[in-house]
């Protein structure tokens, strides 16, 4: 077998992992975020000032926010279930140290602190959890697209061939979910009147960059005979085309139907598509081609997975729009967001029950077909990850209330604490003072140039695969390559952010 055939075989015929293992892995990014925030608060408590060195800030962010994810999906994957426990214990130890020192300086009953925390008012203009969710999906995807070519990356985490739940299968759906959370239909002010097709016009102008990237990827992959998994999207199709067409189709549907009914359109689309899969020969066509022998004759036959899975991804996008609209409802207090967390938990339980019913009555999860169980699974686990980030944010808000003047980048700021806190020395945090601190945040840096970050990751992944025999690499070499690859990408984003440079292609 040639090197190309070896690498294609290395990422083919896989069956995914368990839902429990994926759920355990999803707890790692929020715990890393919480750990980074607590370390910054502890540093402020000891030194009376935030970390001022950009070099040390970048190093801290990379080692705490990125490096644990690299280890957990490679050499530490056999003990994945213990890693969240270790991180949670570490976070609890830091919080205990912060609270004990706070208690010596100001003796306030814990119950009173909790009550005032619930009444505290948060900055209403942003929801940090959405930003962090989108950035971490990008980061975890960038790690996986290169790590999957190394033997240290468990095969069960890679994309499943036909049925199964791999980590990378979830990453594809999470990308769609994250894009929908910040689409024009969600960000549009509720009381403003705009032409019905204005969002569609904006999407038409913006998606040409994705189409250009899709064409560029297609030409480069074919010209250098780069290894590719044909049953993933087809011969000519790729994820850039999927993302572009889903955004256009969703904007068209949301221009026709009321956007607050997006979830109904999503359910109707997903159920109708599943009925077609179950009652017609559509499933056989997707899995085995028009002649039943995996033919690739004609454009539709050659790209059947990418073209027909658009229906499932479109359902995920529309359902995610509904989530975004719900999250942007006016909530300014901690108590309001605690109620929102309860709402997320109820929605998660409902989706989990629906997933079990779908798999029992129809078929298992299939990313290749983007069937109804796949749509339900993606929405459920994305809500789980988003809920984890909201919970981590609120924990950091509570900790910051204990330490006067402490601030954490990409975290809610208390803009109007209760009057009762003033006598205990806790002051409101001015919104305008976040600007300088945000320059020291890796999350803000990646968020400012997310498409460029993903594009660089793809280019670097291709370069590494061309230059290195990844399949036969040792563990130490693999970790060095992955850390260097991610650090270079993060460093470029960090430099661009420090210089306030945003590179867009539209």
GROMACS .gro file of C-alpha atoms in nm:
model
  506
    1UNK     CA    1   0.000   0.000   0.000
    2UNK     CA    2   0.115   0.354  -0.074
    3UNK     CA    3   0.151   0.613   0.202
    4UNK     CA    4  -0.176   0.772   0.086
    5UNK     CA    5  -0.361   0.442   0.105
    6UNK     CA    6  -0.215   0.366   0.448
    7UNK     CA    7  -0.334   0.698   0.588
    8UNK     CA    8  -0.679   0.657   0.434
    9UNK     CA    9  -0.710   0.310   0.586
   10UNK     CA   10  -0.590   0.449   0.921
   11UNK     CA   11  -0.896   0.679   0.947
   12UNK     CA   12  -1.153   0.445   0.788
   13UNK     CA   13  -1.393   0.173   0.910
   14UNK     CA   14  -1.425   0.311   1.266
   15UNK     CA   15  -1.722   0.289   1.504
   16UNK     CA   16  -1.685   0.577   1.752
   17UNK     CA   17  -1.699   0.570   2.131
   18UNK     CA   18  -1.962   0.582   2.406
   19UNK     CA   19  -2.183   0.880   2.488
   20UNK     CA   20  -2.052   0.868   2.845
   21UNK     CA   21  -1.690   0.908   2.737
   22UNK     CA   22  -1.778   1.201   2.513
   23UNK     CA   23  -1.970   1.365   2.798
   24UNK     CA   24  -1.670   1.322   3.028
   25UNK     CA   25  -1.446   1.479   2.765
   26UNK     CA   26  -1.681   1.776   2.727
   27UNK     CA   27  -1.632   1.862   3.095
   28UNK     CA   28  -1.259   1.929   3.038
   29UNK     CA   29  -1.275   2.267   2.852
   30UNK     CA   30  -1.503   2.431   3.116
   31UNK     CA   31  -1.281   2.296   3.394
   32UNK     CA   32  -0.972   2.434   3.217
   33UNK     CA   33  -1.148   2.770   3.183
   34UNK     CA   34  -1.243   2.766   3.552
   35UNK     CA   35  -0.888   2.670   3.651
   36UNK     CA   36  -0.738   2.955   3.448
   37UNK     CA   37  -0.980   3.205   3.604
   38UNK     CA   38  -0.915   3.089   3.959
   39UNK     CA   39  -0.538   3.105   3.906
   40UNK     CA   40  -0.570   3.466   3.782
   41UNK     CA   41  -0.784   3.559   4.082
   42UNK     CA   42  -0.537   3.393   4.319
   43UNK     CA   43  -0.249   3.581   4.154
   44UNK     CA   44  -0.437   3.909   4.199
   45UNK     CA   45  -0.510   3.823   4.561
   46UNK     CA   46  -0.140   3.771   4.635
   47UNK     CA   47   0.009   4.051   4.422
   48UNK     CA   48  -0.268   4.311   4.416
   49UNK     CA   49  -0.254   4.340   4.035
   50UNK     CA   50  -0.339   4.125   3.733
   51UNK     CA   51  -0.078   3.945   3.521
   52UNK     CA   52   0.071   4.228   3.317
   53UNK     CA   53   0.320   4.040   3.099
   54UNK     CA   54   0.179   3.935   2.764
   55UNK     CA   55   0.440   3.662   2.738
   56UNK     CA   56   0.344   3.502   3.070
   57UNK     CA   57  -0.026   3.551   2.997
   58UNK     CA   58   0.003   3.363   2.668
   59UNK     CA   59   0.206   3.088   2.832
   60UNK     CA   60  -0.046   3.049   3.114
   61UNK     CA   61  -0.339   3.042   2.874
   62UNK     CA   62  -0.178   2.785   2.648
   63UNK     CA   63  -0.066   2.556   2.931
   64UNK     CA   64  -0.404   2.566   3.110
   65UNK     CA   65  -0.655   2.610   2.827
   66UNK     CA   66  -0.499   2.408   2.543
   67UNK     CA   67  -0.231   2.169   2.665
   68UNK     CA   68  -0.463   1.956   2.888
   69UNK     CA   69  -0.683   1.889   2.585
   70UNK     CA   70  -0.382   1.771   2.385
   71UNK     CA   71  -0.283   1.525   2.657
   72UNK     CA   72  -0.638   1.404   2.720
   73UNK     CA   73  -0.694   1.302   2.357
   74UNK     CA   74  -0.358   1.127   2.321
   75UNK     CA   75  -0.146   0.969   2.594
   76UNK     CA   76  -0.394   1.032   2.879
   77UNK     CA   77  -0.698   0.902   2.692
   78UNK     CA   78  -0.693   0.566   2.882
   79UNK     CA   79  -0.759   0.755   3.207
   80UNK     CA   80  -0.993   1.017   3.061
   81UNK     CA   81  -1.258   0.964   3.329
   82UNK     CA   82  -1.009   1.057   3.604
   83UNK     CA   83  -0.890   1.382   3.443
   84UNK     CA   84  -1.211   1.583   3.518
   85UNK     CA   85  -1.195   1.463   3.878
   86UNK     CA   86  -0.833   1.576   3.910
   87UNK     CA   87  -0.906   1.916   3.753
   88UNK     CA   88  -1.216   1.966   3.968
   89UNK     CA   89  -1.017   1.883   4.283
   90UNK     CA   90  -0.743   2.128   4.177
   91UNK     CA   91  -1.005   2.402   4.119
   92UNK     CA   92  -1.163   2.327   4.457
   93UNK     CA   93  -0.823   2.361   4.626
   94UNK     CA   94  -0.759   2.702   4.463
   95UNK     CA   95  -1.108   2.825   4.555
   96UNK     CA   96  -1.061   2.706   4.914
   97UNK     CA   97  -0.738   2.905   4.940
   98UNK     CA   98  -0.905   3.216   4.797
   99UNK     CA   99  -1.204   3.185   5.028
  100UNK     CA  100  -0.997   3.122   5.341
  101UNK     CA  101  -0.788   3.433   5.276
  102UNK     CA  102  -1.101   3.637   5.203
  103UNK     CA  103  -1.256   3.513   5.526
  104UNK     CA  104  -0.960   3.643   5.728
  105UNK     CA  105  -0.990   3.989   5.572
  106UNK     CA  106  -1.369   4.032   5.588
  107UNK     CA  107  -1.582   3.808   5.806
  108UNK     CA  108  -1.903   3.779   5.604
  109UNK     CA  109  -2.134   3.479   5.654
  110UNK     CA  110  -2.128   3.240   5.360
  111UNK     CA  111  -2.509   3.241   5.334
  112UNK     CA  112  -2.510   3.619   5.296
  113UNK     CA  113  -2.245   3.597   5.023
  114UNK     CA  114  -2.459   3.345   4.832
  115UNK     CA  115  -2.771   3.561   4.863
  116UNK     CA  116  -2.592   3.870   4.739
  117UNK     CA  117  -2.432   3.668   4.459
  118UNK     CA  118  -2.777   3.571   4.332
  119UNK     CA  119  -2.886   3.935   4.332
  120UNK     CA  120  -2.571   4.059   4.158
  121UNK     CA  121  -2.626   4.216   3.816
  122UNK     CA  122  -2.412   4.108   3.521
  123UNK     CA  123  -2.300   4.291   3.212
  124UNK     CA  124  -2.602   4.253   2.981
  125UNK     CA  125  -2.433   4.319   2.646
  126UNK     CA  126  -2.248   3.989   2.608
  127UNK     CA  127  -2.270   3.622   2.701
  128UNK     CA  128  -1.911   3.500   2.746
  129UNK     CA  129  -2.015   3.134   2.734
  130UNK     CA  130  -2.115   3.168   2.367
  131UNK     CA  131  -1.777   3.314   2.274
  132UNK     CA  132  -1.590   3.051   2.471
  133UNK     CA  133  -1.803   2.772   2.321
  134UNK     CA  134  -1.725   2.880   1.964
  135UNK     CA  135  -1.354   2.925   2.037
  136UNK     CA  136  -1.318   2.590   2.209
  137UNK     CA  137  -1.500   2.407   1.930
  138UNK     CA  138  -1.247   2.563   1.692
  139UNK     CA  139  -0.953   2.471   1.918
  140UNK     CA  140  -1.066   2.111   1.974
  141UNK     CA  141  -1.133   2.067   1.603
  142UNK     CA  142  -0.788   2.202   1.518
  143UNK     CA  143  -0.630   1.957   1.762
  144UNK     CA  144  -0.825   1.661   1.629
  145UNK     CA  145  -0.770   1.714   1.254
  146UNK     CA  146  -0.395   1.666   1.304
  147UNK     CA  147  -0.393   1.435   1.605
  148UNK     CA  148  -0.615   1.182   1.425
  149UNK     CA  149  -0.324   1.101   1.190
  150UNK     CA  150  -0.106   0.989   1.484
  151UNK     CA  151  -0.141   0.647   1.651
  152UNK     CA  152  -0.164   0.806   1.998
  153UNK     CA  153  -0.506   0.950   1.907
  154UNK     CA  154  -0.756   0.672   1.993
  155UNK     CA  155  -0.933   0.535   1.686
  156UNK     CA  156  -1.263   0.547   1.876
  157UNK     CA  157  -1.240   0.929   1.882
  158UNK     CA  158  -1.215   0.956   1.502
  159UNK     CA  159  -1.516   0.986   1.271
  160UNK     CA  160  -1.730   0.677   1.251
  161UNK     CA  161  -1.764   0.511   0.910
  162UNK     CA  162  -2.142   0.463   0.901
  163UNK     CA  163  -2.292   0.445   1.250
  164UNK     CA  164  -2.138   0.556   1.578
  165UNK     CA  165  -2.052   0.857   1.793
  166UNK     CA  166  -1.694   0.969   1.755
  167UNK     CA  167  -1.554   1.287   1.908
  168UNK     CA  168  -1.482   1.423   1.559
  169UNK     CA  169  -1.840   1.346   1.453
  170UNK     CA  170  -1.961   1.574   1.730
  171UNK     CA  171  -1.711   1.842   1.627
  172UNK     CA  172  -1.872   1.876   1.283
  173UNK     CA  173  -2.217   1.931   1.434
  174UNK     CA  174  -2.081   2.163   1.702
  175UNK     CA  175  -1.935   2.387   1.431
  176UNK     CA  176  -2.285   2.422   1.282
  177UNK     CA  177  -2.430   2.487   1.630
  178UNK     CA  178  -2.172   2.756   1.710
  179UNK     CA  179  -2.228   2.937   1.381
  180UNK     CA  180  -2.604   2.945   1.434
  181UNK     CA  181  -2.569   3.099   1.782
  182UNK     CA  182  -2.428   3.422   1.631
  183UNK     CA  183  -2.605   3.430   1.294
  184UNK     CA  184  -2.768   3.760   1.179
  185UNK     CA  185  -3.117   3.633   1.264
  186UNK     CA  186  -3.013   3.580   1.627
  187UNK     CA  187  -2.815   3.903   1.664
  188UNK     CA  188  -3.087   4.119   1.510
  189UNK     CA  189  -3.252   4.344   1.768
  190UNK     CA  190  -3.601   4.214   1.853
  191UNK     CA  191  -3.781   4.548   1.807
  192UNK     CA  192  -3.609   4.662   1.489
  193UNK     CA  193  -3.790   4.636   1.158
  194UNK     CA  194  -3.576   4.517   0.868
  195UNK     CA  195  -3.664   4.384   0.523
  196UNK     CA  196  -3.757   4.018   0.539
  197UNK     CA  197  -3.470   3.903   0.318
  198UNK     CA  198  -3.201   4.135   0.460
  199UNK     CA  199  -3.032   3.852   0.655
  200UNK     CA  200  -3.032   3.634   0.344
  201UNK     CA  201  -2.861   3.913   0.149
  202UNK     CA  202  -2.592   3.944   0.417
  203UNK     CA  203  -2.535   3.568   0.413
  204UNK     CA  204  -2.499   3.569   0.034
  205UNK     CA  205  -2.226   3.832   0.067
  206UNK     CA  206  -2.047   3.651   0.351
  207UNK     CA  207  -2.050   3.285   0.245
  208UNK     CA  208  -1.845   3.342  -0.070
  209UNK     CA  209  -1.536   3.320   0.148
  210UNK     CA  210  -1.641   2.970   0.261
  211UNK     CA  211  -1.709   2.866  -0.097
  212UNK     CA  212  -1.368   3.001  -0.201
  213UNK     CA  213  -1.203   2.804   0.080
  214UNK     CA  214  -1.395   2.495  -0.024
  215UNK     CA  215  -1.277   2.530  -0.383
  216UNK     CA  216  -0.922   2.595  -0.264
  217UNK     CA  217  -0.925   2.285  -0.045
  218UNK     CA  218  -1.066   2.074  -0.327
  219UNK     CA  219  -0.802   2.186  -0.577
  220UNK     CA  220  -0.512   2.151  -0.333
  221UNK     CA  221  -0.617   1.804  -0.212
  222UNK     CA  222  -0.660   1.672  -0.565
  223UNK     CA  223  -0.343   1.835  -0.702
  224UNK     CA  224  -0.107   1.687  -0.440
  225UNK     CA  225  -0.301   1.359  -0.402
  226UNK     CA  226  -0.352   1.423  -0.031
  227UNK     CA  227  -0.521   1.140   0.161
  228UNK     CA  228  -0.894   1.186   0.211
  229UNK     CA  229  -1.185   0.985   0.346
  230UNK     CA  230  -1.424   0.971   0.048
  231UNK     CA  231  -1.725   0.842   0.245
  232UNK     CA  232  -1.707   1.147   0.472
  233UNK     CA  233  -1.850   1.401   0.225
  234UNK     CA  234  -1.788   1.253  -0.118
  235UNK     CA  235  -1.536   1.297  -0.397
  236UNK     CA  236  -1.560   1.673  -0.450
  237UNK     CA  237  -1.751   1.796  -0.145
  238UNK     CA  238  -1.606   1.924   0.185
  239UNK     CA  239  -1.722   2.089   0.506
  240UNK     CA  240  -1.671   2.445   0.375
  241UNK     CA  241  -1.937   2.383   0.109
  242UNK     CA  242  -2.169   2.230   0.370
  243UNK     CA  243  -2.136   2.527   0.603
  244UNK     CA  244  -2.194   2.778   0.322
  245UNK     CA  245  -2.507   2.610   0.185
  246UNK     CA  246  -2.655   2.547   0.530
  247UNK     CA  247  -2.621   2.915   0.618
  248UNK     CA  248  -2.786   3.021   0.292
  249UNK     CA  249  -3.070   2.771   0.319
  250UNK     CA  250  -3.134   2.858   0.685
  251UNK     CA  251  -3.151   3.232   0.609
  252UNK     CA  252  -3.400   3.161   0.330
  253UNK     CA  253  -3.622   2.952   0.558
  254UNK     CA  254  -3.601   3.208   0.840
  255UNK     CA  255  -3.706   3.478   0.594
  256UNK     CA  256  -4.017   3.275   0.511
  257UNK     CA  257  -4.106   3.139   0.856
  258UNK     CA  258  -4.100   3.336   1.186
  259UNK     CA  259  -3.760   3.294   1.345
  260UNK     CA  260  -3.911   3.229   1.691
  261UNK     CA  261  -4.062   2.915   1.535
  262UNK     CA  262  -3.726   2.792   1.407
  263UNK     CA  263  -3.743   2.485   1.630
  264UNK     CA  264  -4.066   2.374   1.462
  265UNK     CA  265  -3.906   2.401   1.117
  266UNK     CA  266  -3.604   2.208   1.249
  267UNK     CA  267  -3.821   1.927   1.390
  268UNK     CA  268  -4.029   1.905   1.072
  269UNK     CA  269  -3.720   1.894   0.852
  270UNK     CA  270  -3.536   1.633   1.063
  271UNK     CA  271  -3.842   1.407   1.098
  272UNK     CA  272  -3.928   1.428   0.727
  273UNK     CA  273  -3.569   1.347   0.630
  274UNK     CA  274  -3.564   1.051   0.871
  275UNK     CA  275  -3.890   0.920   0.726
  276UNK     CA  276  -3.737   0.933   0.378
  277UNK     CA  277  -3.433   0.743   0.504
  278UNK     CA  278  -3.647   0.477   0.671
  279UNK     CA  279  -3.921   0.427   0.411
  280UNK     CA  280  -3.743   0.476   0.078
  281UNK     CA  281  -3.422   0.363  -0.089
  282UNK     CA  282  -3.248   0.690   0.008
  283UNK     CA  283  -3.045   0.524   0.284
  284UNK     CA  284  -2.923   0.252   0.048
  285UNK     CA  285  -2.827   0.515  -0.205
  286UNK     CA  286  -2.622   0.712   0.051
  287UNK     CA  287  -2.444   0.405   0.185
  288UNK     CA  288  -2.393   0.202  -0.131
  289UNK     CA  289  -2.442   0.429  -0.432
  290UNK     CA  290  -2.685   0.413  -0.721
  291UNK     CA  291  -2.578   0.064  -0.830
  292UNK     CA  292  -2.547  -0.082  -0.479
  293UNK     CA  293  -2.170  -0.132  -0.522
  294UNK     CA  294  -2.047   0.204  -0.389
  295UNK     CA  295  -2.041   0.366  -0.731
  296UNK     CA  296  -1.928   0.726  -0.774
  297UNK     CA  297  -2.073   0.799  -1.119
  298UNK     CA  298  -2.209   1.150  -1.173
  299UNK     CA  299  -2.194   1.451  -0.940
  300UNK     CA  300  -2.483   1.347  -0.714
  301UNK     CA  301  -2.358   0.991  -0.679
  302UNK     CA  302  -1.999   1.104  -0.621
  303UNK     CA  303  -2.098   1.348  -0.346
  304UNK     CA  304  -2.411   1.187  -0.206
  305UNK     CA  305  -2.299   1.202   0.160
  306UNK     CA  306  -2.219   1.573   0.149
  307UNK     CA  307  -2.528   1.674  -0.049
  308UNK     CA  308  -2.793   1.469   0.132
  309UNK     CA  309  -2.655   1.530   0.483
  310UNK     CA  310  -2.734   1.898   0.424
  311UNK     CA  311  -3.089   1.828   0.543
  312UNK     CA  312  -2.969   1.706   0.881
  313UNK     CA  313  -2.718   1.988   0.926
  314UNK     CA  314  -2.985   2.240   0.830
  315UNK     CA  315  -3.211   2.100   1.104
  316UNK     CA  316  -2.925   2.134   1.356
  317UNK     CA  317  -2.865   2.493   1.244
  318UNK     CA  318  -3.231   2.591   1.280
  319UNK     CA  319  -3.257   2.427   1.621
  320UNK     CA  320  -2.943   2.613   1.727
  321UNK     CA  321  -3.094   2.943   1.612
  322UNK     CA  322  -3.376   2.880   1.857
  323UNK     CA  323  -3.120   2.822   2.134
  324UNK     CA  324  -2.943   3.148   2.045
  325UNK     CA  325  -3.269   3.345   2.053
  326UNK     CA  326  -3.352   3.198   2.393
  327UNK     CA  327  -3.008   3.277   2.537
  328UNK     CA  328  -3.030   3.640   2.423
  329UNK     CA  329  -3.354   3.701   2.611
  330UNK     CA  330  -3.306   3.982   2.869
  331UNK     CA  331  -3.137   3.842   3.180
  332UNK     CA  332  -2.922   4.073   3.385
  333UNK     CA  333  -2.897   3.904   3.725
  334UNK     CA  334  -2.721   3.590   3.841
  335UNK     CA  335  -3.055   3.451   3.954
  336UNK     CA  336  -3.188   3.486   3.600
  337UNK     CA  337  -2.896   3.287   3.459
  338UNK     CA  338  -2.935   3.019   3.725
  339UNK     CA  339  -3.293   2.980   3.603
  340UNK     CA  340  -3.158   2.964   3.246
  341UNK     CA  341  -2.928   2.681   3.353
  342UNK     CA  342  -3.229   2.493   3.484
  343UNK     CA  343  -3.398   2.547   3.148
  344UNK     CA  344  -3.092   2.408   2.969
  345UNK     CA  345  -3.091   2.106   3.198
  346UNK     CA  346  -3.459   2.034   3.119
  347UNK     CA  347  -3.398   2.070   2.745
  348UNK     CA  348  -3.096   1.842   2.774
  349UNK     CA  349  -3.296   1.572   2.952
  350UNK     CA  350  -3.572   1.594   2.691
  351UNK     CA  351  -3.320   1.560   2.407
  352UNK     CA  352  -3.150   1.269   2.584
  353UNK     CA  353  -3.481   1.082   2.614
  354UNK     CA  354  -3.558   1.162   2.250
  355UNK     CA  355  -3.217   1.028   2.147
  356UNK     CA  356  -3.278   0.697   2.320
  357UNK     CA  357  -3.621   0.669   2.160
  358UNK     CA  358  -3.486   0.754   1.814
  359UNK     CA  359  -3.212   0.494   1.836
  360UNK     CA  360  -3.453   0.232   1.967
  361UNK     CA  361  -3.724   0.296   1.708
  362UNK     CA  362  -3.524   0.388   1.397
  363UNK     CA  363  -3.145   0.351   1.380
  364UNK     CA  364  -2.822   0.450   1.560
  365UNK     CA  365  -2.649   0.785   1.521
  366UNK     CA  366  -2.498   0.837   1.176
  367UNK     CA  367  -2.293   1.144   1.093
  368UNK     CA  368  -2.256   1.015   0.738
  369UNK     CA  369  -2.632   1.049   0.679
  370UNK     CA  370  -2.694   1.323   0.942
  371UNK     CA  371  -3.007   1.135   1.047
  372UNK     CA  372  -3.252   1.229   1.322
  373UNK     CA  373  -3.055   1.055   1.601
  374UNK     CA  374  -2.741   1.244   1.489
  375UNK     CA  375  -2.924   1.580   1.501
  376UNK     CA  376  -3.063   1.501   1.846
  377UNK     CA  377  -2.724   1.385   1.974
  378UNK     CA  378  -2.542   1.696   1.847
  379UNK     CA  379  -2.796   1.936   2.000
  380UNK     CA  380  -2.793   1.749   2.333
  381UNK     CA  381  -2.415   1.746   2.372
  382UNK     CA  382  -2.377   2.104   2.251
  383UNK     CA  383  -2.628   2.214   2.514
  384UNK     CA  384  -2.431   2.013   2.770
  385UNK     CA  385  -2.106   2.188   2.678
  386UNK     CA  386  -2.274   2.529   2.672
  387UNK     CA  387  -2.428   2.462   3.013
  388UNK     CA  388  -2.087   2.364   3.152
  389UNK     CA  389  -1.941   2.695   3.028
  390UNK     CA  390  -2.228   2.894   3.183
  391UNK     CA  391  -2.172   2.715   3.512
  392UNK     CA  392  -1.797   2.785   3.502
  393UNK     CA  393  -1.867   3.154   3.428
  394UNK     CA  394  -2.102   3.186   3.723
  395UNK     CA  395  -1.849   3.013   3.952
  396UNK     CA  396  -1.588   3.270   3.848
  397UNK     CA  397  -1.836   3.555   3.908
  398UNK     CA  398  -1.893   3.423   4.260
  399UNK     CA  399  -1.518   3.402   4.323
  400UNK     CA  400  -1.456   3.753   4.188
  401UNK     CA  401  -1.712   3.890   4.431
  402UNK     CA  402  -1.492   3.756   4.711
  403UNK     CA  403  -1.184   3.941   4.588
  404UNK     CA  404  -1.220   4.315   4.540
  405UNK     CA  405  -1.095   4.428   4.197
  406UNK     CA  406  -1.019   4.082   4.057
  407UNK     CA  407  -1.092   4.038   3.687
  408UNK     CA  408  -1.086   3.744   3.447
  409UNK     CA  409  -1.083   3.783   3.067
  410UNK     CA  410  -1.381   3.641   2.877
  411UNK     CA  411  -1.590   3.619   3.191
  412UNK     CA  412  -1.895   3.812   3.307
  413UNK     CA  413  -1.832   4.136   3.491
  414UNK     CA  414  -2.048   4.249   3.782
  415UNK     CA  415  -2.173   4.593   3.680
  416UNK     CA  416  -2.412   4.662   3.964
  417UNK     CA  417  -2.353   4.463   4.280
  418UNK     CA  418  -2.607   4.493   4.564
  419UNK     CA  419  -2.574   4.792   4.794
  420UNK     CA  420  -2.512   4.556   5.080
  421UNK     CA  421  -2.179   4.457   4.930
  422UNK     CA  422  -2.040   4.811   4.933
  423UNK     CA  423  -2.001   4.812   5.308
  424UNK     CA  424  -1.798   4.493   5.281
  425UNK     CA  425  -1.558   4.646   5.030
  426UNK     CA  426  -1.680   4.498   4.703
  427UNK     CA  427  -1.716   4.757   4.429
  428UNK     CA  428  -1.875   4.759   4.088
  429UNK     CA  429  -1.640   4.673   3.805
  430UNK     CA  430  -1.645   4.937   3.530
  431UNK     CA  431  -1.715   4.787   3.190
  432UNK     CA  432  -1.473   5.018   3.017
  433UNK     CA  433  -1.172   4.874   3.198
  434UNK     CA  434  -1.197   4.538   3.025
  435UNK     CA  435  -1.025   4.655   2.708
  436UNK     CA  436  -0.665   4.640   2.829
  437UNK     CA  437  -0.714   4.305   2.998
  438UNK     CA  438  -0.883   4.145   2.697
  439UNK     CA  439  -0.559   4.194   2.503
  440UNK     CA  440  -0.399   3.938   2.736
  441UNK     CA  441  -0.652   3.664   2.659
  442UNK     CA  442  -0.595   3.378   2.417
  443UNK     CA  443  -0.968   3.316   2.388
  444UNK     CA  444  -1.027   3.674   2.271
  445UNK     CA  445  -0.737   3.640   2.029
  446UNK     CA  446  -0.877   3.327   1.863
  447UNK     CA  447  -1.229   3.469   1.866
  448UNK     CA  448  -1.121   3.776   1.669
  449UNK     CA  449  -0.987   3.565   1.379
  450UNK     CA  450  -1.171   3.233   1.406
  451UNK     CA  451  -1.188   3.153   1.035
  452UNK     CA  452  -0.819   3.235   0.992
  453UNK     CA  453  -0.736   3.012   1.291
  454UNK     CA  454  -0.923   2.720   1.135
  455UNK     CA  455  -0.767   2.785   0.793
  456UNK     CA  456  -0.415   2.795   0.939
  457UNK     CA  457  -0.485   2.472   1.126
  458UNK     CA  458  -0.584   2.303   0.800
  459UNK     CA  459  -0.276   2.433   0.617
  460UNK     CA  460  -0.041   2.329   0.900
  461UNK     CA  461  -0.209   1.987   0.919
  462UNK     CA  462  -0.145   1.932   0.550
  463UNK     CA  463   0.218   2.043   0.583
  464UNK     CA  464   0.282   1.810   0.878
  465UNK     CA  465   0.128   1.514   0.696
  466UNK     CA  466   0.338   1.579   0.386
  467UNK     CA  467   0.663   1.616   0.579
  468UNK     CA  468   0.618   1.353   0.853
  469UNK     CA  469   0.528   0.985   0.864
  470UNK     CA  470   0.262   1.041   1.129
  471UNK     CA  471   0.137   0.680   1.144
  472UNK     CA  472   0.465   0.546   1.286
  473UNK     CA  473   0.547   0.835   1.524
  474UNK     CA  474   0.644   0.776   1.887
  475UNK     CA  475   0.445   0.931   2.174
  476UNK     CA  476   0.706   1.192   2.274
  477UNK     CA  477   0.751   1.305   1.914
  478UNK     CA  478   0.374   1.322   1.864
  479UNK     CA  479   0.325   1.542   2.170
  480UNK     CA  480   0.606   1.775   2.061
  481UNK     CA  481   0.458   1.813   1.711
  482UNK     CA  482   0.104   1.871   1.837
  483UNK     CA  483   0.216   2.127   2.096
  484UNK     CA  484   0.433   2.311   1.845
  485UNK     CA  485   0.152   2.310   1.589
  486UNK     CA  486  -0.107   2.448   1.831
  487UNK     CA  487   0.132   2.698   1.990
  488UNK     CA  488   0.233   2.846   1.654
  489UNK     CA  489  -0.130   2.886   1.554
  490UNK     CA  490  -0.221   3.042   1.890
  491UNK     CA  491   0.083   3.268   1.881
  492UNK     CA  492  -0.016   3.407   1.540
  493UNK     CA  493  -0.368   3.478   1.668
  494UNK     CA  494  -0.224   3.638   1.982
  495UNK     CA  495   0.005   3.870   1.786
  496UNK     CA  496  -0.276   3.975   1.553
  497UNK     CA  497  -0.503   4.042   1.851
  498UNK     CA  498  -0.236   4.244   2.032
  499UNK     CA  499  -0.208   4.463   1.723
  500UNK     CA  500  -0.586   4.478   1.681
  501UNK     CA  501  -0.571   4.317   1.336
  502UNK     CA  502  -0.875   4.132   1.202
  503UNK     CA  503  -0.820   3.943   0.876
  504UNK     CA  504  -1.141   3.871   0.690
  505UNK     CA  505  -1.202   3.754   0.337
  506UNK     CA  506  -1.542   3.915   0.283
   0.00000   0.00000   0.00000
